[in-house]
Amino acid sequence: MGLAGRIGELRATSGQDADRQEKAVEARDGAAPRFRHLCLVGLAEDAGVTPNPTQATAPRPR
């Protein structure tokens, strides 16, 4: 395989990587509200912290 063939392979791989990254970002963004909810409700109770529903994100551990 020549240089042109290798460049073509790299371009195809790069395109596949970009598609996978997009899907991963969508999955992360889709799971974020549930994770925040768990941090504010379930996980906070397990940790003995009183949940604050007006807070946008979970409190940071100290």
Backbone atoms as SQL, in Angstrom:
CREATE TABLE atoms (id INTEGER PRIMARY KEY, chain TEXT, resi INTEGER, resn TEXT, atom TEXT, x REAL, y REAL, z REAL);
INSERT INTO atoms VALUES
  (1, 'A', 1, 'MET', 'N', 0.851, -1.168, 0.000),
  (2, 'A', 1, 'MET', 'CA', 0.000, 0.000, 0.000),
  (3, 'A', 1, 'MET', 'C', 0.898, 1.232, 0.000),
  (4, 'A', 2, 'GLY', 'N', 0.502, 2.159, -0.797),
  (5, 'A', 2, 'GLY', 'CA', 1.293, 3.368, -0.915),
  (6, 'A', 2, 'GLY', 'C', 0.839, 4.436, 0.068),
  (7, 'A', 3, 'LEU', 'N', 1.506, 5.568, -0.054),
  (8, 'A', 3, 'LEU', 'CA', 1.214, 6.696, 0.825),
  (9, 'A', 3, 'LEU', 'C', -0.225, 7.174, 0.646),
  (10, 'A', 4, 'ALA', 'N', -0.702, 7.232, -0.570),
  (11, 'A', 4, 'ALA', 'CA', -2.072, 7.684, -0.821),
  (12, 'A', 4, 'ALA', 'C', -3.084, 6.744, -0.147),
  (13, 'A', 5, 'GLY', 'N', -2.822, 5.452, -0.170),
  (14, 'A', 5, 'GLY', 'CA', -3.716, 4.483, 0.483),
  (15, 'A', 5, 'GLY', 'C', -3.732, 4.672, 1.986),
  (16, 'A', 6, 'ARG', 'N', -2.556, 4.903, 2.541),
  (17, 'A', 6, 'ARG', 'CA', -2.451, 5.108, 4.000),
  (18, 'A', 6, 'ARG', 'C', -3.170, 6.391, 4.416),
  (19, 'A', 7, 'ILE', 'N', -3.028, 7.435, 3.628),
  (20, 'A', 7, 'ILE', 'CA', -3.707, 8.699, 3.918),
  (21, 'A', 7, 'ILE', 'C', -5.222, 8.487, 3.875),
  (22, 'A', 8, 'GLY', 'N', -5.694, 7.733, 2.908),
  (23, 'A', 8, 'GLY', 'CA', -7.117, 7.423, 2.816),
  (24, 'A', 8, 'GLY', 'C', -7.621, 6.672, 4.044),
  (25, 'A', 9, 'GLU', 'N', -6.829, 5.705, 4.518),
  (26, 'A', 9, 'GLU', 'CA', -7.197, 4.963, 5.727),
  (27, 'A', 9, 'GLU', 'C', -7.278, 5.897, 6.932),
  (28, 'A', 10, 'LEU', 'N', -6.301, 6.774, 7.058),
  (29, 'A', 10, 'LEU', 'CA', -6.277, 7.701, 8.190),
  (30, 'A', 10, 'LEU', 'C', -7.471, 8.653, 8.160),
  (31, 'A', 11, 'ARG', 'N', -7.838, 9.097, 6.979),
  (32, 'A', 11, 'ARG', 'CA', -9.015, 9.972, 6.856),
  (33, 'A', 11, 'ARG', 'C', -10.286, 9.234, 7.255),
  (34, 'A', 12, 'ALA', 'N', -10.404, 7.987, 6.831),
  (35, 'A', 12, 'ALA', 'CA', -11.579, 7.184, 7.186),
  (36, 'A', 12, 'ALA', 'C', -11.626, 6.955, 8.699),
  (37, 'A', 13, 'THR', 'N', -10.492, 6.634, 9.284),
  (38, 'A', 13, 'THR', 'CA', -10.428, 6.419, 10.733),
  (39, 'A', 13, 'THR', 'C', -10.761, 7.696, 11.483),
  (40, 'A', 14, 'SER', 'N', -10.261, 8.816, 10.987),
  (41, 'A', 14, 'SER', 'CA', -10.542, 10.101, 11.616),
  (42, 'A', 14, 'SER', 'C', -12.037, 10.408, 11.589),
  (43, 'A', 15, 'GLY', 'N', -12.688, 10.107, 10.484),
  (44, 'A', 15, 'GLY', 'CA', -14.130, 10.307, 10.378),
  (45, 'A', 15, 'GLY', 'C', -14.901, 9.418, 11.343),
  (46, 'A', 16, 'GLN', 'N', -14.461, 8.174, 11.471),
  (47, 'A', 16, 'GLN', 'CA', -15.110, 7.253, 12.409),
  (48, 'A', 16, 'GLN', 'C', -14.915, 7.734, 13.850),
  (49, 'A', 17, 'ASP', 'N', -13.721, 8.224, 14.158),
  (50, 'A', 17, 'ASP', 'CA', -13.448, 8.743, 15.499),
  (51, 'A', 17, 'ASP', 'C', -14.346, 9.936, 15.812),
  (52, 'A', 18, 'ALA', 'N', -14.543, 10.801, 14.841),
  (53, 'A', 18, 'ALA', 'CA', -15.397, 11.977, 15.049),
  (54, 'A', 18, 'ALA', 'C', -16.837, 11.538, 15.295),
  (55, 'A', 19, 'ASP', 'N', -17.306, 10.544, 14.558),
  (56, 'A', 19, 'ASP', 'CA', -18.667, 10.026, 14.763),
  (57, 'A', 19, 'ASP', 'C', -18.814, 9.420, 16.156),
  (58, 'A', 20, 'ARG', 'N', -17.828, 8.657, 16.573),
  (59, 'A', 20, 'ARG', 'CA', -17.876, 8.029, 17.897),
  (60, 'A', 20, 'ARG', 'C', -17.837, 9.091, 19.003),
  (61, 'A', 21, 'GLN', 'N', -17.039, 10.120, 18.786),
  (62, 'A', 21, 'GLN', 'CA', -16.965, 11.193, 19.777),
  (63, 'A', 21, 'GLN', 'C', -18.318, 11.890, 19.902),
  (64, 'A', 22, 'GLU', 'N', -18.960, 12.155, 18.784),
  (65, 'A', 22, 'GLU', 'CA', -20.286, 12.785, 18.792),
  (66, 'A', 22, 'GLU', 'C', -21.289, 11.937, 19.569),
  (67, 'A', 23, 'LYS', 'N', -21.272, 10.635, 19.331),
  (68, 'A', 23, 'LYS', 'CA', -22.186, 9.741, 20.034),
  (69, 'A', 23, 'LYS', 'C', -21.887, 9.709, 21.527),
  (70, 'A', 24, 'ALA', 'N', -20.611, 9.737, 21.874),
  (71, 'A', 24, 'ALA', 'CA', -20.232, 9.729, 23.291),
  (72, 'A', 24, 'ALA', 'C', -20.679, 11.013, 23.980),
  (73, 'A', 25, 'VAL', 'N', -20.540, 12.139, 23.306),
  (74, 'A', 25, 'VAL', 'CA', -20.972, 13.415, 23.877),
  (75, 'A', 25, 'VAL', 'C', -22.488, 13.418, 24.053),
  (76, 'A', 26, 'GLU', 'N', -23.221, 12.890, 23.082),
  (77, 'A', 26, 'GLU', 'CA', -24.682, 12.799, 23.198),
  (78, 'A', 26, 'GLU', 'C', -25.081, 11.923, 24.376),
  (79, 'A', 27, 'ALA', 'N', -24.391, 10.809, 24.551),
  (80, 'A', 27, 'ALA', 'CA', -24.696, 9.907, 25.665),
  (81, 'A', 27, 'ALA', 'C', -24.396, 10.587, 26.999),
  (82, 'A', 28, 'ARG', 'N', -23.263, 11.281, 27.066),
  (83, 'A', 28, 'ARG', 'CA', -22.895, 11.996, 28.295),
  (84, 'A', 28, 'ARG', 'C', -23.918, 13.077, 28.616),
  (85, 'A', 29, 'ASP', 'N', -24.277, 13.860, 27.609),
  (86, 'A', 29, 'ASP', 'CA', -25.235, 14.939, 27.825),
  (87, 'A', 29, 'ASP', 'C', -26.615, 14.392, 28.190),
  (88, 'A', 30, 'GLY', 'N', -26.968, 13.244, 27.638),
  (89, 'A', 30, 'GLY', 'CA', -28.245, 12.633, 27.975),
  (90, 'A', 30, 'GLY', 'C', -28.282, 12.103, 29.400),
  (91, 'A', 31, 'ALA', 'N', -27.160, 11.640, 29.901),
  (92, 'A', 31, 'ALA', 'CA', -27.092, 11.093, 31.258),
  (93, 'A', 31, 'ALA', 'C', -26.892, 12.172, 32.318),
  (94, 'A', 32, 'ALA', 'N', -26.465, 13.346, 31.931),
  (95, 'A', 32, 'ALA', 'CA', -26.133, 14.404, 32.897),
  (96, 'A', 32, 'ALA', 'C', -27.306, 14.791, 33.793),
  (97, 'A', 33, 'PRO', 'N', -28.517, 15.014, 33.262),
  (98, 'A', 33, 'PRO', 'CA', -29.620, 15.384, 34.168),
  (99, 'A', 33, 'PRO', 'C', -29.911, 14.307, 35.219),
  (100, 'A', 34, 'ARG', 'N', -29.865, 13.056, 34.817),
  (101, 'A', 34, 'ARG', 'CA', -30.112, 11.968, 35.775),
  (102, 'A', 34, 'ARG', 'C', -29.022, 11.935, 36.831),
  (103, 'A', 35, 'PHE', 'N', -27.782, 12.114, 36.419),
  (104, 'A', 35, 'PHE', 'CA', -26.675, 12.119, 37.371),
  (105, 'A', 35, 'PHE', 'C', -26.823, 13.274, 38.355),
  (106, 'A', 36, 'ARG', 'N', -27.170, 14.464, 37.848),
  (107, 'A', 36, 'ARG', 'CA', -27.358, 15.611, 38.737),
  (108, 'A', 36, 'ARG', 'C', -28.500, 15.352, 39.709),
  (109, 'A', 37, 'HIS', 'N', -29.574, 14.740, 39.201),
  (110, 'A', 37, 'HIS', 'CA', -30.700, 14.408, 40.073),
  (111, 'A', 37, 'HIS', 'C', -30.246, 13.456, 41.187),
  (112, 'A', 38, 'LEU', 'N', -29.497, 12.434, 40.824),
  (113, 'A', 38, 'LEU', 'CA', -29.020, 11.492, 41.830),
  (114, 'A', 38, 'LEU', 'C', -28.095, 12.162, 42.841),
  (115, 'A', 39, 'CYS', 'N', -27.284, 13.087, 42.364),
  (116, 'A', 39, 'CYS', 'CA', -26.389, 13.794, 43.276),
  (117, 'A', 39, 'CYS', 'C', -27.172, 14.647, 44.268),
  (118, 'A', 40, 'LEU', 'N', -28.251, 15.238, 43.794),
  (119, 'A', 40, 'LEU', 'CA', -29.041, 16.113, 44.664),
  (120, 'A', 40, 'LEU', 'C', -29.952, 15.336, 45.605),
  (121, 'A', 41, 'VAL', 'N', -30.360, 14.138, 45.203),
  (122, 'A', 41, 'VAL', 'CA', -31.340, 13.403, 45.998),
  (123, 'A', 41, 'VAL', 'C', -30.713, 12.160, 46.618),
  (124, 'A', 42, 'GLY', 'N', -30.556, 11.127, 45.827),
  (125, 'A', 42, 'GLY', 'CA', -30.120, 9.834, 46.364),
  (126, 'A', 42, 'GLY', 'C', -28.722, 9.810, 46.932),
  (127, 'A', 43, 'LEU', 'N', -27.773, 10.286, 46.193),
  (128, 'A', 43, 'LEU', 'CA', -26.397, 10.215, 46.663),
  (129, 'A', 43, 'LEU', 'C', -26.167, 11.122, 47.861),
  (130, 'A', 44, 'ALA', 'N', -26.828, 12.271, 47.866),
  (131, 'A', 44, 'ALA', 'CA', -26.680, 13.184, 48.998),
  (132, 'A', 44, 'ALA', 'C', -27.232, 12.548, 50.272),
  (133, 'A', 45, 'GLU', 'N', -28.365, 11.860, 50.170),
  (134, 'A', 45, 'GLU', 'CA', -28.932, 11.192, 51.334),
  (135, 'A', 45, 'GLU', 'C', -28.009, 10.094, 51.839),
  (136, 'A', 46, 'ASP', 'N', -27.422, 9.358, 50.927),
  (137, 'A', 46, 'ASP', 'CA', -26.479, 8.307, 51.324),
  (138, 'A', 46, 'ASP', 'C', -25.279, 8.898, 52.059),
  (139, 'A', 47, 'ALA', 'N', -24.888, 10.096, 51.671),
  (140, 'A', 47, 'ALA', 'CA', -23.728, 10.739, 52.279),
  (141, 'A', 47, 'ALA', 'C', -24.093, 11.506, 53.552),
  (142, 'A', 48, 'GLY', 'N', -25.394, 11.573, 53.865),
  (143, 'A', 48, 'GLY', 'CA', -25.821, 12.290, 55.045),
  (144, 'A', 48, 'GLY', 'C', -25.922, 13.788, 54.836),
  (145, 'A', 49, 'VAL', 'N', -26.037, 14.221, 53.574),
  (146, 'A', 49, 'VAL', 'CA', -26.144, 15.638, 53.246),
  (147, 'A', 49, 'VAL', 'C', -27.598, 15.945, 52.930),
  (148, 'A', 50, 'THR', 'N', -28.090, 17.074, 53.407),
  (149, 'A', 50, 'THR', 'CA', -29.460, 17.481, 53.101),
  (150, 'A', 50, 'THR', 'C', -29.507, 18.012, 51.682),
  (151, 'A', 51, 'PRO', 'N', -30.362, 17.449, 50.811),
  (152, 'A', 51, 'PRO', 'CA', -30.428, 17.928, 49.424),
  (153, 'A', 51, 'PRO', 'C', -31.006, 19.334, 49.335),
  (154, 'A', 52, 'ASN', 'N', -30.512, 20.099, 48.379),
  (155, 'A', 52, 'ASN', 'CA', -30.987, 21.450, 48.131),
  (156, 'A', 52, 'ASN', 'C', -31.476, 21.498, 46.692),
  (157, 'A', 53, 'PRO', 'N', -32.784, 21.377, 46.449),
  (158, 'A', 53, 'PRO', 'CA', -33.288, 21.299, 45.065),
  (159, 'A', 53, 'PRO', 'C', -33.087, 22.580, 44.265),
  (160, 'A', 54, 'THR', 'N', -32.803, 23.692, 44.909),
  (161, 'A', 54, 'THR', 'CA', -32.592, 24.932, 44.160),
  (162, 'A', 54, 'THR', 'C', -31.186, 25.013, 43.582),
  (163, 'A', 55, 'GLN', 'N', -30.324, 24.130, 44.016),
  (164, 'A', 55, 'GLN', 'CA', -28.952, 24.121, 43.522),
  (165, 'A', 55, 'GLN', 'C', -28.902, 23.436, 42.161),
  (166, 'A', 56, 'ALA', 'N', -28.182, 24.018, 41.204),
  (167, 'A', 56, 'ALA', 'CA', -28.116, 23.465, 39.845),
  (168, 'A', 56, 'ALA', 'C', -27.233, 22.241, 39.760),
  (169, 'A', 57, 'THR', 'N', -26.203, 22.187, 40.565),
  (170, 'A', 57, 'THR', 'CA', -25.291, 21.048, 40.541),
  (171, 'A', 57, 'THR', 'C', -25.092, 20.562, 41.961),
  (172, 'A', 58, 'ALA', 'N', -24.553, 19.381, 42.074),
  (173, 'A', 58, 'ALA', 'CA', -24.318, 18.803, 43.383),
  (174, 'A', 58, 'ALA', 'C', -23.218, 19.546, 44.124),
  (175, 'A', 59, 'PRO', 'N', -23.303, 19.588, 45.449),
  (176, 'A', 59, 'PRO', 'CA', -22.238, 20.239, 46.205),
  (177, 'A', 59, 'PRO', 'C', -20.934, 19.467, 46.060),
  (178, 'A', 60, 'ARG', 'N', -19.865, 20.170, 46.067),
  (179, 'A', 60, 'ARG', 'CA', -18.549, 19.527, 45.953),
  (180, 'A', 60, 'ARG', 'C', -18.112, 19.023, 47.315),
  (181, 'A', 61, 'PRO', 'N', -17.527, 17.840, 47.355),
  (182, 'A', 61, 'PRO', 'CA', -17.049, 17.307, 48.640),
  (183, 'A', 61, 'PRO', 'C', -15.907, 18.159, 49.172),
  (184, 'A', 62, 'ARG', 'N', -15.859, 18.238, 50.473),
  (185, 'A', 62, 'ARG', 'CA', -14.779, 19.036, 51.101),
  (186, 'A', 62, 'ARG', 'C', -13.823, 18.171, 51.824);
